[in-house]
Coordinates of C-alpha atoms and ligand atoms in Angstrom, one line a residue:
M294 CA -69.0 -254.7 69.9
M295 CA -67.6 -251.4 68.6
L296 CA -65.3 -251.1 65.6
C297 CA -62.2 -248.8 65.9
C298 CA -60.7 -246.6 63.3
P299 CA -57.6 -248.3 61.8
I300 CA -56.0 -244.9 61.5
C301 CA -56.5 -243.1 64.8
G302 CA -58.0 -245.9 67.0
K303 CA -61.1 -244.0 68.0
Q304 CA -64.5 -245.6 67.9
L305 CA -66.3 -245.9 64.6
N306 CA -70.0 -245.0 64.3
R307 CA -72.2 -246.3 61.5
A308 CA -73.8 -243.5 59.5
A309 CA -75.9 -244.7 56.5
G310 CA -73.5 -246.3 54.0
S311 CA -70.3 -245.8 56.0
F312 CA -68.4 -245.9 59.3
L313 CA -67.1 -242.6 60.6
C314 CA -64.7 -241.8 63.5
P315 CA -64.7 -238.5 65.4
Q316 CA -61.6 -237.4 63.6
G317 CA -63.4 -237.6 60.3
H318 CA -61.9 -240.8 58.9
S319 CA -64.5 -242.5 56.9
F320 CA -64.9 -246.1 55.6
D321 CA -67.5 -247.1 53.1
V322 CA -69.6 -250.2 53.3
A323 CA -69.1 -251.8 49.9
R324 CA -72.0 -252.6 47.7
Q325 CA -71.5 -256.3 48.6
G326 CA -71.9 -255.4 52.3
Y327 CA -68.4 -255.6 53.8
V328 CA -66.2 -252.8 55.2
N329 CA -62.7 -252.2 54.1
L330 CA -60.6 -251.2 57.2
L331 CA -57.3 -252.3 55.7
T332 CA -55.1 -249.2 55.4
V333 CA -52.5 -249.0 52.6
S334 CA -49.6 -249.0 55.2
R335 CA -50.8 -252.4 56.6
K336 CA -51.4 -254.0 53.2
H337 CA -47.8 -255.0 52.4
S338 CA -49.0 -256.2 48.9
L339 CA -51.5 -255.2 46.4
H340 CA -53.9 -258.1 47.0
P341 CA -53.0 -259.7 50.3
G342 CA -54.5 -263.0 51.5
D343 CA -56.3 -265.6 49.5
T344 CA -57.0 -265.1 45.9
R345 CA -60.3 -265.1 44.2
V346 CA -59.7 -268.6 42.8
Q347 CA -58.8 -269.9 46.3
V348 CA -61.8 -268.3 47.8
L349 CA -64.2 -269.7 45.2
S350 CA -62.7 -273.2 45.4
R351 CA -63.0 -273.1 49.2
R352 CA -66.7 -271.9 48.9
E353 CA -67.5 -274.8 46.5
F354 CA -65.7 -277.4 48.6
L355 CA -67.2 -276.3 51.9
E356 CA -70.6 -276.1 50.4
G357 CA -70.2 -279.7 49.5
G358 CA -70.4 -280.5 53.2
Y359 CA -67.2 -282.5 53.4
Y360 CA -65.9 -280.5 56.4
A361 CA -69.2 -280.3 58.2
P362 CA -67.8 -282.4 61.1
I363 CA -65.4 -279.5 61.8
A364 CA -68.4 -277.0 62.0
E365 CA -70.3 -279.5 64.2
A366 CA -67.3 -279.9 66.6
L367 CA -67.1 -276.1 67.0
I368 CA -70.8 -275.8 67.6
H369 CA -70.7 -278.7 70.1
E370 CA -67.9 -277.1 72.1
A371 CA -69.5 -273.6 72.0
R372 CA -72.8 -275.1 73.3
S373 CA -71.1 -277.1 76.0
L374 CA -69.6 -273.8 77.3
S375 CA -73.0 -272.0 76.9
L376 CA -71.3 -269.3 74.8
S377 CA -73.3 -266.2 73.7
G378 CA -72.7 -262.6 72.7
E379 CA -70.0 -261.6 70.2
L380 CA -68.2 -264.0 67.9
L381 CA -65.1 -262.8 65.9
D382 CA -63.7 -265.1 63.3
I383 CA -60.1 -264.3 62.3
G384 CA -59.1 -265.3 58.8
C385 CA -62.7 -266.0 58.2
G386 CA -62.3 -266.9 54.5
E387 CA -65.7 -267.1 52.7
G388 CA -67.6 -267.3 56.0
Y389 CA -68.7 -270.9 56.2
Y390 CA -67.8 -271.6 59.8
A391 CA -68.6 -268.3 61.3
A392 CA -72.0 -268.2 59.8
R393 CA -72.9 -271.7 61.1
V394 CA -71.5 -271.3 64.6
G395 CA -73.1 -267.8 64.9
Q396 CA -76.5 -269.1 63.8
A397 CA -76.4 -272.3 66.0
L398 CA -75.4 -270.3 69.1
N399 CA -77.4 -267.2 68.2
M400 CA -74.2 -265.1 68.5
A401 CA -73.5 -261.8 66.7
V402 CA -71.0 -262.6 64.0
T403 CA -68.0 -260.5 62.8
G404 CA -65.7 -262.1 60.2
L405 CA -62.3 -260.6 59.5
D406 CA -60.0 -261.4 56.7
I407 CA -57.1 -259.6 54.9
S408 CA -58.4 -260.9 51.5
K409 CA -61.0 -258.6 50.0
E410 CA -62.1 -261.4 47.8
A411 CA -62.8 -263.5 50.9
V412 CA -64.9 -261.0 52.7
R413 CA -66.7 -260.0 49.5
C414 CA -67.7 -263.6 49.0
A415 CA -68.7 -264.0 52.7
A416 CA -70.8 -260.8 52.6
G417 CA -72.5 -261.9 49.3
K418 CA -74.0 -265.0 51.0
Y419 CA -74.2 -264.4 54.7
K420 CA -76.2 -261.2 55.3
N421 CA -76.6 -261.6 59.0
A422 CA -73.0 -260.7 60.0
L423 CA -70.4 -258.0 59.7
W424 CA -67.5 -258.7 57.4
L425 CA -64.3 -256.8 57.7
C426 CA -61.3 -256.6 55.4
A427 CA -58.6 -256.0 57.9
T428 CA -55.4 -257.5 59.3
A429 CA -55.4 -259.8 62.3
A430 CA -52.2 -258.0 63.4
H431 CA -54.3 -254.9 64.2
I432 CA -57.9 -256.0 64.8
P433 CA -60.1 -252.9 64.4
V434 CA -62.3 -253.7 67.3
E435 CA -62.4 -252.2 70.8
S436 CA -60.6 -254.0 73.7
E437 CA -62.5 -256.5 75.9
S438 CA -65.6 -256.7 73.7
V439 CA -65.5 -260.2 72.2
D440 CA -66.8 -263.4 73.8
L441 CA -65.3 -265.9 71.4
V442 CA -62.5 -265.6 68.9
T443 CA -62.2 -268.4 66.3
S444 CA -59.1 -269.0 64.2
L445 CA -59.6 -271.9 61.9
F446 CA -56.7 -273.0 59.7
A447 CA -55.7 -269.3 60.0
L448 CA -53.2 -267.3 62.0
T449 CA -53.1 -266.9 65.8
L450 CA -51.9 -263.7 67.4
P451 CA -52.2 -264.1 71.1
E452 CA -51.7 -260.5 72.1
E453 CA -54.4 -259.1 69.8
F454 CA -56.8 -262.0 70.7
H455 CA -56.2 -261.2 74.4
R456 CA -56.8 -257.5 73.9
V457 CA -60.1 -257.9 72.1
L458 CA -61.5 -260.7 74.3
K459 CA -63.5 -260.1 77.5
P460 CA -61.8 -261.5 80.6
G461 CA -62.9 -265.2 80.6
G462 CA -63.6 -265.1 76.9
Y463 CA -62.5 -268.1 74.7
V464 CA -60.3 -268.8 71.7
F465 CA -61.2 -271.8 69.5
Q466 CA -58.2 -272.6 67.3
V467 CA -58.2 -275.3 64.6
L468 CA -54.9 -276.4 63.3
A469 CA -54.2 -279.1 60.7
A470 CA -52.5 -282.1 62.2
Q471 CA -49.5 -283.9 60.8
D472 CA -51.6 -286.5 58.9
H473 CA -54.1 -284.0 57.5
L474 CA -54.9 -284.7 53.8
L475 CA -52.1 -287.4 53.6
G476 CA -53.8 -288.9 50.5
L477 CA -53.6 -285.6 48.6
K478 CA -50.0 -285.1 49.7
K479 CA -49.0 -288.6 48.5
I480 CA -50.3 -287.7 45.0
I481 CA -48.7 -284.3 44.7
Y482 CA -45.3 -284.9 46.4
D483 CA -42.6 -287.4 45.3
H484 CA -41.3 -287.7 48.9
L485 CA -43.2 -286.9 52.0
E486 CA -41.1 -285.2 54.7
F487 CA -42.4 -285.3 58.2
K488 CA -41.6 -282.2 60.0
E489 CA -42.4 -282.1 63.7
K490 CA -45.5 -280.0 64.0
D491 CA -46.8 -278.5 67.2
S492 CA -50.6 -278.8 67.1
I493 CA -51.1 -277.8 70.7
P494 CA -49.1 -274.6 71.1
A495 CA -49.2 -272.6 74.3
L496 CA -51.0 -269.2 74.1
P497 CA -49.5 -266.6 76.4
G498 CA -52.2 -265.0 78.5
F499 CA -54.5 -268.0 78.1
Q500 CA -55.3 -271.2 79.9
R501 CA -55.7 -274.2 77.7
V502 CA -59.0 -275.8 78.5
K503 CA -58.9 -278.8 76.1
S504 CA -57.6 -280.1 72.8
L505 CA -59.7 -282.3 70.7
S506 CA -58.7 -284.4 67.7
I507 CA -61.2 -284.1 64.8
R508 CA -60.5 -286.9 62.3
F509 CA -62.7 -288.2 59.6
S510 CA -62.5 -289.5 56.0
F511 CA -64.3 -288.2 53.0
T512 CA -64.3 -288.8 49.2
V513 CA -64.2 -286.1 46.6
E514 CA -64.6 -286.5 42.8
G515 CA -63.9 -284.5 39.7
Q516 CA -63.9 -280.7 40.3
Q517 CA -64.1 -281.1 44.0
V518 CA -60.6 -282.8 43.9
R519 CA -59.3 -279.6 42.2
N520 CA -61.2 -277.4 44.7
L521 CA -59.7 -279.2 47.7
F522 CA -56.2 -278.9 46.2
S523 CA -56.5 -275.2 45.4
M524 CA -57.7 -274.2 48.8
T525 CA -54.6 -275.7 50.4
P526 CA -51.2 -274.0 50.7
H527 CA -49.8 -276.9 48.6
V528 CA -51.0 -275.3 45.5
F529 CA -48.1 -272.9 45.7
R530 CA -45.5 -275.5 46.6
V531 CA -45.9 -278.4 44.3
S532 CA -43.9 -279.2 41.2
R533 CA -45.5 -279.2 37.8
A534 CA -45.5 -283.0 37.7
G535 CA -47.2 -283.1 41.1
A536 CA -49.9 -280.7 39.9
E537 CA -50.4 -282.8 36.8
R538 CA -50.8 -286.0 38.8
L539 CA -53.5 -284.2 40.8
E540 CA -55.1 -282.9 37.6
Q541 CA -55.5 -286.5 36.5
T542 CA -57.0 -287.7 39.7
E543 CA -60.7 -288.3 39.3
I544 CA -61.6 -289.6 42.7
L545 CA -59.8 -289.2 46.1
T546 CA -60.6 -290.7 49.4
D547 CA -58.7 -288.8 52.1
T548 CA -58.6 -288.1 55.8
A549 CA -59.1 -284.7 57.4
S550 CA -57.2 -284.6 60.6
C551 CA -57.0 -281.5 62.8
V552 CA -56.9 -280.3 66.4
L553 CA -59.4 -278.0 68.0
N554 CA -57.7 -276.2 70.9
V555 CA -59.9 -274.4 73.4
F556 CA -58.3 -271.5 75.3
R557 CA -59.7 -269.3 78.1
R558 CA -58.5 -265.8 78.4
L559 CA -56.9 -265.1 81.8
Ligands
LIG119 C1 -56.4 -271.3 55.1 S1 -57.5 -269.9 55.0 C2 -58.8 -270.4 56.1 C3 -60.1 -269.7 55.9 C4 -61.3 -270.1 56.8 N1 -60.9 -269.9 58.2 C5 -61.6 -271.6 56.6 O1 -61.1 -272.4 57.3 O2 -62.4 -271.8 55.6 C6 -56.6 -268.6 55.8 C7 -57.2 -267.3 55.7 O3 -56.5 -266.3 56.4 C8 -56.4 -265.1 55.7 N2 -55.3 -264.3 56.1 C9 -54.0 -264.5 55.8 N3 -53.2 -263.5 56.5 C10 -54.1 -262.8 57.2 C11 -53.9 -261.6 58.1 N4 -52.8 -261.1 58.3 N5 -55.0 -261.1 58.7 C12 -56.3 -261.6 58.4 N6 -56.5 -262.7 57.6 C13 -55.4 -263.3 57.0 C14 -56.4 -265.5 54.2 O4 -56.8 -264.5 53.3 C15 -57.3 -266.8 54.2 O5 -58.7 -266.4 53.9
LIG120 ZN1 -59.9 -242.1 62.8

C-alpha cells in the first residue's frame, strides 16, 4: 500500500527518516515513529481529535481487557472471511484494535487518526505498523490498495473508504448501540433521552454482508471508572453535578452494547 502526498496527491517514497514525493514535499517520521500527513489547511483546529487525557484514559481502559470481546469479534469475522493483505484502521486511537486484528490475521497494519496524541501513543507501543496523523476526509493512501478498512467507534466516510479499498474489499464498522453504557449514563445524566439511533446505516457503494450485535457486561473500579468516562463523548456533555456523581462512583457494572456491520465494496 503506497502513501500519497497530502499536498499534491503523488506517491510518497520512504527515504531514511522521511517520506518524499516527486514534487519535493517531505514529511518526517517523528521520533516516536508516526508520520504527520495532516496539512494545516485540513486541520481546522490547533489540536484536532482526541486529547492526550482521552488517549491515555482509553489506553489504560483498553489495556484492562474490558473490551476484549470487541477485538475478538473483529478477529473472528476477519478469519471467517479469510482476510489478508492491508488493514487500514480509521480513527485508530491508541491502536489497540488494529494491532490485535493485524497480528491475528497477519495483515500489514496502517492506523490513521487526526489526533497527534493518539498516533504518538499508538506508535510508542505498536512498532509493527505504520501510524499516520491525517484526516479520514482525505485518506493519504493510493486508490484500490486496501483489503480491510475498520472504523471502530469512529467516523465513516463511504466515498473515501470506497476509493481506497480494492474491489471486493471489506469495511468493518463498529457503532455504539442505543443501550451502550446505560449504567454510566444513568449516573451522569438526570434524565435519559432516547433518541432514535441508526446502528445499521446503509453505505453507498457497498453491500451489507451482515450486522452482529456485540453485548457483554463488565465491572470497573476506581480509576478505571474515570478512564471509561473520559474516553466517551459524555465527558464534554455532562453537568458539573453529573461529573461529581461519577467522581464518587467507586465501582460500576455496565453493559457494552455495539453493532459490528460488515460491508463489501462493490
Ligand atoms: C471514539 S475514538 C475511537 C478510537 C478507537 N477506534 C477505539 O475504538 O479505541 C474516535 C477517534 O477518531 C478520531 N477522529 C476524529 N475525527 C477524525 C478525522 N476527521 N479523521 C481521523 N480521525 C478522527 C479521534 O481523534 C479519536 O481518536
Ligand atoms: Zn507532493
